[in-house]
Tab-separated table of C-alpha atoms and ligand atoms in Angstrom:
chain	number	residue	atom	x	y	z
A	93	MET	CA	19.340	5.897	-32.159
A	94	ASP	CA	22.205	3.928	-33.851
A	95	SER	CA	23.244	0.472	-32.679
A	96	VAL	CA	26.143	1.809	-30.599
A	97	GLY	CA	23.715	4.179	-28.964
A	98	GLN	CA	21.297	1.331	-28.303
A	99	ALA	CA	24.028	-0.769	-26.761
A	100	ASP	CA	25.005	2.131	-24.509
A	101	GLN	CA	21.396	2.601	-23.540
A	102	ALA	CA	21.025	-1.142	-22.822
A	103	ALA	CA	24.191	-1.042	-20.671
A	104	ARG	CA	22.881	1.935	-18.755
A	105	ASP	CA	19.514	0.166	-18.231
A	106	ASP	CA	21.289	-2.866	-17.017
A	107	GLN	CA	23.311	-0.782	-14.586
A	108	ALA	CA	20.227	0.944	-13.392
A	109	LEU	CA	18.505	-2.403	-12.967
A	110	THR	CA	21.439	-3.879	-11.061
A	111	ALA	CA	21.706	-0.698	-9.055
A	112	ASP	CA	18.105	-1.094	-7.938
A	113	PHE	CA	19.048	-4.286	-6.169
A	114	ALA	CA	22.654	-3.503	-5.310
A	115	GLU	CA	21.564	-0.452	-3.454
A	116	LEU	CA	18.968	-2.317	-1.528
A	117	ASP	CA	19.497	-1.306	2.020
A	118	THR	CA	19.313	-4.450	4.163
A	119	ASN	CA	18.000	-2.504	7.146
A	120	GLN	CA	15.229	-1.140	4.975
A	121	VAL	CA	14.366	-4.614	3.777
A	122	ARG	CA	14.252	-5.919	7.291
A	123	GLN	CA	11.949	-3.029	8.234
A	124	ASP	CA	9.761	-3.730	5.203
A	125	LEU	CA	9.587	-7.388	6.084
A	126	ARG	CA	8.500	-6.603	9.607
A	127	ALA	CA	5.946	-4.180	8.252
A	128	ILE	CA	4.620	-6.830	5.855
A	129	ALA	CA	4.442	-9.373	8.674
A	130	ARG	CA	2.402	-6.910	10.741
A	131	ARG	CA	0.079	-6.120	7.893
A	132	GLN	CA	-0.707	-9.578	6.850
A	133	VAL	CA	-2.263	-10.665	10.147
A	134	PRO	CA	-5.914	-10.865	9.263
A	135	GLY	CA	-7.181	-11.451	12.839
A	136	PRO	CA	-7.030	-13.880	15.707
A	137	ALA	CA	-7.583	-16.877	13.423
A	138	GLY	CA	-5.080	-15.833	10.804
A	139	PRO	CA	-1.474	-16.903	10.372
A	140	LYS	CA	0.921	-15.679	13.047
A	141	ALA	CA	2.796	-12.459	12.372
A	142	GLY	CA	6.569	-12.172	12.441
A	143	GLY	CA	8.300	-15.478	12.515
A	144	GLY	CA	11.597	-14.270	11.194
A	145	SER	CA	12.601	-17.748	10.019
A	146	ARG	CA	9.561	-18.374	7.799
A	147	GLY	CA	10.277	-19.141	4.185
A	148	ALA	CA	9.909	-16.164	1.901
A	149	SER	CA	6.486	-17.305	0.782
A	150	GLY	CA	5.462	-19.229	3.875
A	151	ALA	CA	2.977	-16.834	5.374
A	152	LEU	CA	1.297	-16.102	2.085
A	153	ALA	CA	0.618	-19.527	0.622
A	154	PRO	CA	-2.781	-19.636	-1.159
A	155	GLY	CA	-3.736	-22.548	1.006
A	156	GLN	CA	-3.811	-20.234	4.039
A	157	SER	CA	-6.119	-17.835	2.405
A	158	ARG	CA	-9.119	-16.913	4.493
A	159	TYR	CA	-11.118	-16.243	1.388
A	160	ASN	CA	-13.347	-18.706	-0.215
A	161	ALA	CA	-15.699	-18.878	-3.069
A	162	ASN	CA	-18.647	-17.818	-0.895
A	163	ASN	CA	-17.319	-14.301	-1.207
A	164	VAL	CA	-17.805	-14.259	-4.911
A	165	SER	CA	-21.554	-14.400	-4.919
A	166	HIS	CA	-22.458	-12.031	-2.093
A	167	PRO	CA	-25.451	-9.870	-2.926
A	168	PRO	CA	-24.820	-6.465	-4.457
A	169	LEU	CA	-24.060	-3.708	-2.026
A	170	SER	CA	-26.116	-1.325	-4.048
A	171	SER	CA	-27.389	1.755	-2.348
A	172	THR	CA	-30.744	1.204	-3.878
A	173	GLN	CA	-31.407	-1.858	-1.711
A	174	SER	CA	-34.493	-1.680	0.412
A	175	PRO	CA	-33.568	-0.601	3.914
A	176	SER	CA	-33.994	-3.335	6.491
A	177	SER	CA	-35.300	-1.146	9.298
A	178	GLU	CA	-36.571	2.279	10.146
A	179	ALA	CA	-33.169	3.281	11.444
A	180	ASP	CA	-31.540	2.352	8.159
A	181	SER	CA	-34.190	4.287	6.383
A	182	ALA	CA	-33.551	7.416	8.480
A	183	VAL	CA	-29.836	7.197	7.810
A	184	ARG	CA	-30.471	6.786	4.102
A	185	GLN	CA	-32.859	9.742	4.087
A	186	GLY	CA	-30.405	11.896	6.000
A	187	ARG	CA	-27.740	11.175	3.405
A	188	ARG	CA	-30.110	11.889	0.545
A	189	GLU	CA	-31.192	15.142	2.115
A	190	ARG	CA	-27.622	16.299	2.513
A	191	ARG	CA	-26.679	15.337	-1.063
A	192	PHE	CA	-29.742	17.015	-2.574
A	193	ALA	CA	-29.019	20.162	-0.500
A	194	GLN	CA	-25.360	20.190	-1.544
A	195	ARG	CA	-26.399	19.795	-5.214
A	196	ALA	CA	-28.834	22.675	-4.842
A	197	VAL	CA	-26.070	25.067	-3.638
A	198	LEU	CA	-23.800	23.600	-6.351
A	199	TRP	CA	-26.282	24.775	-9.048
A	200	THR	CA	-25.325	28.329	-8.001
A	201	ILE	CA	-21.563	28.016	-8.216
A	202	THR	CA	-20.782	25.272	-10.691
A	203	THR	CA	-19.044	25.999	-14.009
A	204	LEU	CA	-20.366	22.777	-15.547
A	205	PRO	CA	-23.617	23.078	-17.516
A	206	ARG	CA	-24.551	19.454	-17.027
A	207	VAL	CA	-24.219	19.753	-13.229
A	208	ARG	CA	-26.428	22.870	-13.277
A	209	LYS	CA	-29.128	20.818	-14.950
A	210	CYS	CA	-28.743	17.726	-12.735
A	211	GLY	CA	-31.961	17.066	-10.776
A	212	ARG	CA	-33.322	20.394	-11.964
A	213	THR	CA	-34.062	20.347	-15.723
A	214	THR	CA	-36.553	17.778	-16.879
A	215	ASN	CA	-35.509	15.279	-19.595
A	216	GLY	CA	-38.873	14.519	-21.113
A	217	GLY	CA	-38.783	10.929	-19.790
A	218	VAL	CA	-42.191	11.098	-18.108
A	219	GLY	CA	-43.793	13.776	-20.273
A	220	ASP	CA	-42.866	17.211	-21.522
A	221	GLY	CA	-41.740	19.429	-18.643
A	222	LEU	CA	-42.853	16.871	-16.055
A	223	ALA	CA	-41.152	15.046	-13.276
A	224	ALA	CA	-42.654	12.105	-11.408
A	225	ILE	CA	-42.566	10.789	-7.860
A	226	VAL	CA	-41.967	7.063	-8.258
A	227	VAL	CA	-42.113	4.600	-5.410
A	228	ASN	CA	-40.407	1.243	-5.328
A	229	GLY	CA	-41.083	-0.711	-2.178
A	230	SER	CA	-39.912	1.487	0.639
A	231	VAL	CA	-37.837	3.752	-1.569
A	232	ALA	CA	-39.132	6.781	-3.423
A	233	HIS	CA	-37.266	8.682	-6.082
A	234	TRP	CA	-37.708	11.400	-8.671
A	235	SER	CA	-38.005	10.438	-12.260
A	236	GLY	CA	-37.833	12.603	-15.382
A	237	PHE	CA	-34.901	14.829	-14.353
A	238	CYS	CA	-31.560	15.162	-16.156
A	239	THR	CA	-28.570	13.619	-14.430
A	240	CYS	CA	-25.070	14.915	-14.906
A	241	GLY	CA	-23.156	11.619	-14.252
A	242	SER	CA	-20.209	13.499	-12.736
A	243	ILE	CA	-18.282	11.279	-10.329
A	244	TRP	CA	-16.140	14.270	-9.386
A	245	ALA	CA	-18.473	17.195	-9.082
A	246	CYS	CA	-21.944	16.007	-8.258
A	247	PRO	CA	-22.767	14.726	-4.734
A	248	VAL	CA	-25.915	12.931	-5.934
A	249	CYS	CA	-24.552	11.215	-9.080
A	250	SER	CA	-21.198	10.491	-7.451
A	251	ALA	CA	-22.798	8.627	-4.570
A	252	LYS	CA	-24.705	6.443	-6.985
A	253	ILE	CA	-21.775	5.810	-9.303
A	254	ARG	CA	-19.327	5.065	-6.429
A	255	ALA	CA	-21.720	2.656	-4.686
A	256	ASN	CA	-21.949	0.702	-7.940
A	257	ARG	CA	-18.192	0.799	-8.569
A	258	ALA	CA	-17.473	-0.295	-5.055
A	259	ASP	CA	-19.722	-3.285	-5.540
A	260	GLU	CA	-18.064	-4.147	-8.874
A	261	ILE	CA	-14.592	-3.930	-7.400
A	262	ALA	CA	-15.581	-5.960	-4.335
A	263	ARG	CA	-16.855	-8.712	-6.541
A	264	ALA	CA	-13.687	-8.610	-8.682
A	265	ALA	CA	-11.496	-8.740	-5.631
A	266	ALA	CA	-13.519	-11.642	-4.240
A	267	LYS	CA	-12.984	-13.578	-7.431
A	268	HIS	CA	-9.264	-12.908	-7.363
A	269	LEU	CA	-8.934	-13.922	-3.751
A	270	ALA	CA	-11.040	-17.021	-4.329
A	271	ASP	CA	-8.592	-17.905	-7.134
A	272	GLY	CA	-5.865	-17.996	-4.453
A	273	GLY	CA	-4.394	-14.586	-5.225
A	274	THR	CA	-3.475	-11.817	-2.776
A	275	ALA	CA	-4.317	-8.120	-2.974
A	276	TRP	CA	-2.699	-4.936	-1.660
A	277	MET	CA	-4.016	-1.428	-1.190
A	278	VAL	CA	-1.180	0.928	-2.157
A	279	THR	CA	-1.497	4.618	-1.593
A	280	LEU	CA	0.777	6.999	-3.500
A	281	THR	CA	0.876	10.620	-2.470
A	282	ALA	CA	2.748	13.832	-3.339
A	283	ARG	CA	3.848	16.592	-1.126
A	284	HIS	CA	2.098	19.829	-1.993
A	285	LYS	CA	2.359	23.456	-1.239
A	286	LYS	CA	-0.444	25.945	-1.071
A	287	HIS	CA	0.654	27.663	-4.353
A	288	HIS	CA	0.572	24.437	-6.382
A	289	GLU	CA	-2.219	24.281	-8.898
A	290	LEU	CA	-4.290	21.143	-9.199
A	291	GLU	CA	-3.790	20.167	-12.837
A	292	PRO	CA	0.067	19.862	-12.845
A	293	LEU	CA	-0.143	17.918	-9.567
A	294	PHE	CA	-2.619	15.491	-11.120
A	295	ASP	CA	-0.370	15.093	-14.137
A	296	ALA	CA	2.679	14.435	-11.945
A	297	VAL	CA	0.816	11.744	-10.046
A	298	ALA	CA	-0.500	10.082	-13.219
A	299	ASN	CA	2.896	10.185	-14.952
A	300	GLY	CA	4.645	8.916	-11.852
A	301	TRP	CA	2.327	5.915	-11.854
A	302	ARG	CA	3.184	5.171	-15.464
A	303	LYS	CA	6.849	5.447	-14.552
A	304	LEU	CA	6.508	2.770	-11.865
A	305	LEU	CA	4.934	0.341	-14.228
A	306	SER	CA	7.401	0.649	-17.033
A	307	GLY	CA	11.050	-0.033	-17.679
A	308	ARG	CA	13.072	-3.135	-17.155
A	309	ALA	CA	12.847	-3.314	-13.399
A	310	TRP	CA	9.099	-3.756	-13.872
A	311	ALA	CA	8.863	-5.635	-17.198
A	312	GLY	CA	12.207	-7.454	-17.150
A	313	ASP	CA	14.042	-8.309	-20.324
A	314	PRO	CA	12.462	-11.271	-22.053
A	315	LYS	CA	15.197	-11.492	-24.705
A	316	ARG	CA	17.839	-12.085	-22.058
A	317	GLY	CA	15.628	-14.199	-19.936
A	318	VAL	CA	15.519	-11.617	-17.077
A	319	LEU	CA	12.221	-11.581	-15.175
A	320	GLY	CA	10.824	-8.314	-14.058
A	321	GLU	CA	8.936	-7.441	-10.917
A	322	ARG	CA	5.715	-8.014	-12.798
A	323	ASP	CA	6.530	-11.653	-13.404
A	324	ARG	CA	8.225	-12.308	-10.101
A	325	LEU	CA	5.140	-11.153	-8.207
A	326	GLY	CA	2.722	-12.670	-10.673
A	327	VAL	CA	0.925	-9.335	-11.101
A	328	ARG	CA	-2.580	-10.018	-12.352
A	329	GLY	CA	-3.493	-6.397	-12.750
A	330	ASN	CA	-4.552	-3.319	-10.848
A	331	ILE	CA	-7.569	-1.074	-10.277
A	332	ARG	CA	-6.726	2.476	-9.312
A	333	SER	CA	-8.504	5.569	-8.251
A	334	LEU	CA	-7.305	9.082	-8.660
A	335	GLU	CA	-8.318	11.219	-5.668
A	336	VAL	CA	-7.801	14.660	-4.261
A	337	THR	CA	-8.366	16.393	-1.008
A	338	TYR	CA	-7.831	20.050	-0.131
A	339	GLY	CA	-5.853	21.074	2.886
A	340	THR	CA	-6.789	24.465	4.192
A	341	ARG	CA	-3.088	24.947	5.075
A	342	ASN	CA	-1.330	23.098	2.287
A	343	GLY	CA	-3.659	23.191	-0.678
A	344	TRP	CA	-4.330	20.339	-3.097
A	345	HIS	CA	-3.366	16.868	-2.023
A	346	PRO	CA	-3.777	14.425	-4.946
A	347	HIS	CA	-3.148	10.745	-4.433
A	348	LEU	CA	-3.625	7.427	-6.023
A	349	HIS	CA	-5.340	4.512	-4.407
A	350	VAL	CA	-4.193	1.291	-6.129
A	351	LEU	CA	-5.519	-2.144	-5.679
A	352	LEU	CA	-2.692	-4.404	-6.712
A	353	LEU	CA	-3.639	-7.978	-7.451
A	354	LEU	CA	-0.870	-10.629	-7.168
A	355	ASN	CA	-0.706	-14.348	-7.952
A	356	GLU	CA	2.703	-15.260	-6.812
A	357	GLU	CA	3.459	-13.002	-3.869
A	358	THR	CA	6.461	-13.758	-1.711
A	359	THR	CA	7.534	-11.646	1.208
A	360	GLU	CA	10.969	-11.123	-0.314
A	361	GLU	CA	9.734	-9.966	-3.711
A	362	LEU	CA	7.276	-7.687	-2.021
A	363	ALA	CA	10.001	-6.070	-0.021
A	364	TYR	CA	12.035	-5.489	-3.236
A	365	ALA	CA	8.953	-3.974	-4.915
A	366	MET	CA	8.174	-1.708	-1.992
A	367	HIS	CA	11.719	-0.506	-1.951
A	368	ARG	CA	11.905	0.100	-5.689
A	369	TRP	CA	8.506	1.813	-5.864
A	370	ASP	CA	9.413	4.133	-3.028
A	371	LYS	CA	12.674	5.062	-4.664
A	372	THR	CA	11.216	5.493	-8.179
A	373	TRP	CA	8.270	7.501	-6.915
A	374	ARG	CA	10.358	9.893	-4.898
A	375	ALA	CA	12.825	10.350	-7.735
A	376	TRP	CA	10.020	11.059	-10.226
A	377	LEU	CA	8.235	13.531	-8.053
A	378	LYS	CA	11.427	15.371	-7.342
A	379	LYS	CA	12.098	15.629	-11.052
A	380	ALA	CA	8.577	16.887	-11.651
A	381	GLY	CA	9.097	19.615	-9.031
A	382	PHE	CA	7.087	17.999	-6.208
A	383	GLU	CA	8.364	15.881	-3.403
A	384	PRO	CA	6.860	13.135	-1.361
A	385	SER	CA	7.407	13.617	2.308
A	386	LYS	CA	8.935	10.936	4.369
A	387	GLU	CA	5.625	10.075	5.971
A	388	HIS	CA	3.659	10.434	2.753
A	389	GLY	CA	5.191	8.768	-0.288
A	390	ILE	CA	3.853	5.211	-0.625
A	391	THR	CA	2.060	3.034	1.923
A	392	TRP	CA	1.053	-0.561	1.517
A	393	SER	CA	-1.699	-2.371	3.318
A	394	LYS	CA	-2.950	-5.850	2.712
A	395	VAL	CA	-6.564	-6.510	1.732
A	396	THR	CA	-8.475	-8.627	4.178
A	397	THR	CA	-11.961	-8.443	2.716
A	398	PRO	CA	-13.274	-7.837	-0.803
A	399	GLU	CA	-15.629	-5.147	0.520
A	400	GLU	CA	-12.687	-3.321	1.997
A	401	ALA	CA	-11.015	-3.312	-1.427
A	402	GLY	CA	-14.115	-1.901	-3.064
A	403	GLU	CA	-14.468	0.853	-0.457
A	404	TYR	CA	-10.774	1.726	-0.690
A	405	ILE	CA	-10.960	2.373	-4.444
A	406	ALA	CA	-14.477	3.693	-4.892
A	407	LYS	CA	-15.573	5.293	-1.589
A	408	ALA	CA	-12.543	6.867	0.056
A	409	GLN	CA	-13.025	10.066	-1.917
A	410	GLU	CA	-16.497	10.672	-0.480
A	411	GLY	CA	-15.221	11.933	2.848
A	412	LYS	CA	-17.146	12.229	6.069
A	413	VAL	CA	-19.364	15.060	7.078
A	414	GLY	CA	-20.435	15.893	10.548
A	415	ASN	CA	-18.433	18.518	12.474
A	416	GLU	CA	-19.868	21.857	13.237
A	417	ILE	CA	-18.148	24.437	11.186
A	418	ALA	CA	-18.101	28.188	11.291
A	419	ARG	CA	-17.754	30.717	8.489
A	420	GLY	CA	-14.145	31.769	8.016
A	421	ASP	CA	-12.747	28.504	9.222
A	422	MET	CA	-11.577	27.693	5.752
A	423	LYS	CA	-9.423	30.828	5.218
A	424	ALA	CA	-8.105	30.501	8.769
A	425	GLY	CA	-6.913	26.974	7.911
A	426	ARG	CA	-8.965	25.507	10.748
A	427	LEU	CA	-10.717	22.885	8.667
A	428	GLY	CA	-7.709	20.601	8.137
A	429	THR	CA	-7.985	18.385	5.137
A	430	LEU	CA	-11.309	18.259	3.242
A	431	ALA	CA	-12.718	15.881	0.672
A	432	PRO	CA	-14.298	17.904	-2.108
A	433	PHE	CA	-17.880	17.269	-0.927
A	434	GLU	CA	-16.861	18.285	2.609
A	435	MET	CA	-15.787	21.574	1.052
A	436	LEU	CA	-19.174	21.834	-0.589
A	437	GLU	CA	-20.835	21.003	2.710
A	438	TYR	CA	-18.902	23.804	4.362
A	439	PHE	CA	-20.060	26.144	1.645
A	440	ARG	CA	-23.658	24.976	2.140
A	441	GLN	CA	-23.585	25.584	5.860
A	442	THR	CA	-21.685	28.887	5.907
A	443	GLY	CA	-22.048	30.419	2.418
A	444	ASP	CA	-18.337	31.344	2.709
A	445	MET	CA	-17.476	32.573	-0.817
A	446	ALA	CA	-13.814	31.655	-0.264
A	447	VAL	CA	-14.819	28.195	-1.384
A	448	VAL	CA	-15.979	29.267	-4.837
A	449	PRO	CA	-12.594	29.744	-6.641
A	450	ILE	CA	-11.208	26.566	-5.016
A	451	TRP	CA	-14.281	24.506	-5.996
A	452	GLN	CA	-14.125	25.901	-9.542
A	453	GLU	CA	-10.434	24.999	-9.852
A	454	TYR	CA	-11.373	21.546	-8.667
A	455	GLU	CA	-14.025	21.213	-11.384
A	456	LYS	CA	-11.612	22.376	-13.974
A	457	GLY	CA	-8.809	20.084	-12.859
A	458	THR	CA	-10.994	17.050	-12.703
A	459	PHE	CA	-13.076	17.635	-15.801
A	460	ARG	CA	-12.994	14.595	-18.144
A	461	ARG	CA	-10.290	13.034	-15.958
A	462	ARG	CA	-10.778	9.366	-15.342
A	463	ALA	CA	-11.407	8.643	-11.674
A	464	ILE	CA	-11.273	4.894	-11.568
A	465	THR	CA	-9.184	2.817	-13.964
A	466	TRP	CA	-8.786	-0.938	-14.434
A	467	SER	CA	-5.622	-2.259	-16.007
A	468	ARG	CA	-6.177	-3.723	-19.455
A	469	GLY	CA	-8.154	-6.911	-19.622
A	470	LEU	CA	-8.614	-7.203	-15.886
A	471	ARG	CA	-12.296	-6.423	-15.725
A	472	ALA	CA	-13.225	-9.043	-18.327
A	473	GLU	CA	-10.900	-11.571	-16.580
A	474	LEU	CA	-12.584	-11.119	-13.215
A	475	LEU	CA	-16.146	-10.136	-14.029
A	476	GLY	CA	-16.591	-12.087	-17.254
A	477	ASP	CA	-18.844	-10.560	-19.865
A	478	GLU	CA	-20.860	-8.542	-17.320
A	479	GLU	CA	-21.844	-5.319	-19.065
A	480	GLU	CA	-19.780	-2.305	-18.129
A	481	LEU	CA	-21.920	0.812	-17.683
A	482	THR	CA	-20.502	4.316	-17.990
A	483	ASP	CA	-20.704	6.771	-15.163
A	484	GLU	CA	-23.435	8.586	-17.021
A	485	GLU	CA	-25.441	5.403	-17.499
A	486	LEU	CA	-25.097	4.432	-13.816
A	487	ALA	CA	-26.257	7.902	-12.767
A	488	ALA	CA	-29.205	7.895	-15.082
A	489	GLU	CA	-30.302	4.383	-14.158
A	490	GLU	CA	-33.620	4.251	-12.347
A	491	ILE	CA	-34.981	1.413	-10.271
A	492	GLY	CA	-38.480	2.053	-11.641
A	493	GLY	CA	-41.561	1.406	-9.527
A	494	GLU	CA	-45.034	2.916	-9.217
A	495	THR	CA	-45.660	6.400	-10.411
A	496	TRP	CA	-47.643	8.121	-7.675
A	497	ALA	CA	-47.691	11.677	-8.905
A	498	LEU	CA	-46.647	13.831	-11.880
A	499	LEU	CA	-45.589	17.489	-11.328
A	500	PRO	CA	-45.454	20.202	-13.953
A	501	ALA	CA	-42.645	22.703	-14.405
A	502	GLU	CA	-44.493	25.316	-12.356
A	503	SER	CA	-44.492	23.016	-9.303
A	504	LEU	CA	-40.879	21.993	-9.840
A	505	ARG	CA	-39.820	25.635	-9.805
A	506	ALA	CA	-41.774	26.206	-6.608
A	507	ILE	CA	-40.142	23.186	-5.012
A	508	ARG	CA	-36.658	24.459	-5.889
A	509	ARG	CA	-37.465	27.691	-4.028
A	510	VAL	CA	-37.958	25.848	-0.737
A	511	PRO	CA	-34.645	24.471	0.659
A	512	GLY	CA	-34.880	20.772	1.418
A	513	LEU	CA	-38.365	20.285	-0.119
A	514	GLN	CA	-37.107	18.159	-3.040
A	515	SER	CA	-35.841	15.478	-0.653
A	516	ARG	CA	-38.646	15.967	1.886
A	517	ILE	CA	-41.222	15.033	-0.679
A	518	LEU	CA	-39.431	11.692	-1.118
A	519	ASP	CA	-39.121	11.187	2.631
A	520	THR	CA	-42.832	11.849	3.041
A	521	ALA	CA	-43.827	9.354	0.341
A	522	GLU	CA	-41.601	6.759	2.009
A	523	ASN	CA	-42.651	7.394	5.580
A	524	GLY	CA	-46.304	8.419	5.241
A	525	GLY	CA	-47.444	6.857	2.037
A	526	PHE	CA	-49.653	8.381	-0.621
A	527	VAL	CA	-51.977	10.235	1.709
A	528	GLU	CA	-49.189	12.101	3.466
A	529	LEU	CA	-47.524	12.856	0.121
A	530	VAL	CA	-50.740	14.447	-1.093
A	531	ASN	CA	-51.109	16.393	2.113
A	532	LEU	CA	-47.619	17.762	1.685
A	533	LEU	CA	-48.123	18.735	-1.942
A	534	THR	CA	-51.382	20.395	-0.922
A	535	ALA	CA	-49.758	22.273	1.956
A	536	TYR	CA	-47.350	23.859	-0.469
A	537	HIS	CA	-50.107	24.557	-3.072
A	538	LEU	CA	-48.298	22.449	-5.624
A	539	LEU	CA	-50.151	21.403	-8.768
A	540	TYR	CA	-49.853	17.723	-9.516
A	541	GLU	CA	-51.530	14.924	-11.391
A	542	ILE	CA	-52.237	11.576	-9.660
A	543	GLY	CA	-49.975	8.981	-11.258
A	544	PRO	CA	-51.264	5.817	-12.916
A	545	ASP	CA	-49.920	3.621	-10.084
A	546	ALA	CA	-51.040	5.651	-7.097
A	547	PRO	CA	-52.531	3.373	-4.420
A	548	ALA	CA	-56.023	2.611	-5.762
A	549	SER	CA	-58.069	2.962	-2.602
A	550	GLU	CA	-56.705	6.381	-2.063
A	551	LYS	CA	-57.265	7.721	-5.577
A	552	THR	CA	-60.791	8.577	-4.580
A	553	THR	CA	-59.811	10.404	-1.424
A	554	GLU	CA	-61.765	13.639	-1.217
A	555	GLY	CA	-60.034	16.983	-1.415
A	556	VAL	CA	-56.627	15.846	-2.685
A	557	GLY	CA	-55.151	19.212	-3.390
A	558	GLU	CA	-55.045	20.961	-6.717
A	559	VAL	CA	-55.054	18.248	-9.313
A	560	PHE	CA	-53.986	19.483	-12.658
A	561	THR	CA	-54.965	17.498	-15.725
A	562	GLU	CA	-53.465	19.385	-18.669
A	563	ARG	CA	-50.568	17.478	-20.222
B	220	ZN	ZN1	-25.455	14.887	-10.979
C-alpha cells in the first residue's frame, strides 16, 4: 500500500473508531448500565445496586472487593480427593460408572484410534499385557491402561482434565481478584441452522473473537496517543473456552466462554465495550454467513467467586445427565439442546444409531482444536512458574497407591464383555476391601495375581480364586 493509500486507510480507521462512539445509542448505554448495576450485586453484604448518580467507577473500586488473599490458597478442587463421606463416595462412584459405560459404547463408534484404546489397551506400565487394581486410601483405580487425553471426545479423560483446569483457573482468578482486579464471564454465541456444519461454525466463532480483540478500537493508536479499550479497561488478559452443544432442532451451537480479567474497570468503559463487542460480533457473524440472534449474541456476567470462574470455563461443557430418554427422541427433536456427552449418554441408553453420524462429525470438527486458551503471558503472571501439564499428561497422571491385584489380558477381555464390570471392580475394592474384591474376581472366574501391596493379613486367605502366577 502506498503512502496515500495508507493515509486513506488511517482516515477510514479513524472514522470507524469515531463512529463506534458517535453511534453509541444513549438508551442502549443506559440499559447496559442498569444491567451492569444488577449484575455486580454480589449478595446482601455487597455494594448496593443501581444508584444512578454513582461515579463511573464508584461501585467497582478495588477497596470494595469481597475477595481477599484467603482465596488464593484454597486447597485444590481435584476430583481425586478422598471423599469425605459415604454419600460423596456413592456420588463419585455413580459418575465413574456412567463415564466408564459411556466410554465403553464410544469404543464401538469412535473414529479416533486413541479413544478406542483408552481404558482398553494396556500400556505396559505394570507389566506386559497386564493392568492393575491400585488403591489409594478410599479411592481405587485401574493402572496400566492407555489413556487418550481427549478433552473433547472422551468422557473419562475429559472429566479428569476439566477438573484440573477448573482448579487452575479458579486459583488464577483468585489471584487476580486478590490483586484488586475484577473479572467477567462473557458468553459469545452464533445463531445456527440445522444444515450448518460444525467446522465452519467453529472457524467463524474463533475468527470473530480475533476480530473483537484487534483493530484500533481495541488497541488504540499509541502514535497519536489514543488509548484503546484494552488500556481504558486495564485488560490483564483472558481465558477462554470453545464449546459446542447440539440442538436436536437447530443443529450445532458453538459458543465461547471468556473470562475477561480487568484492572481498571469503570461502569462507563464497560458499557462502551459491551456495546462495541455486540456490534462488532454481530457484524462479523453476518459477514461470515451466520447471525447472532437478539437473545443470543453476547452476554456478560460478573464473577463473584473464583470457583465460579473455573467452572464457567472448564466445566460448562460437561452437561448434566439425568432425564429419562426414549429411543427416537433425538430425531423427533424432543431432546432439546445436548452437551456432547449427553448425546453419548442418549446413545448408551437407547442405542439410537441416529447419534453416530452426528457424534462422528463432532469428533472431526473438534479434533486437534484447542478447547481452553489463556491469553499470552497470563498463566505465568497469575500462577507463577507452576508447571503446565498437557491434556495428555493430566489424563495419564495416576495418584498411585497400593497394588492389590494384577490382571492378565485374558481377564481384561472378559471384563470388557460384562457391561459395568470395569467400574464395579473399583467400587467393590473401595466399598468392601480386598476380600470383597477377591470374591468378585472369583465369582467371574477371572485370573489374577495378588499384588505386592495387597493387605497382608488377607494374602493368606484360603481359596482366593484362580491365582495366576505366570508373568
Ligand atoms: Zn480417554
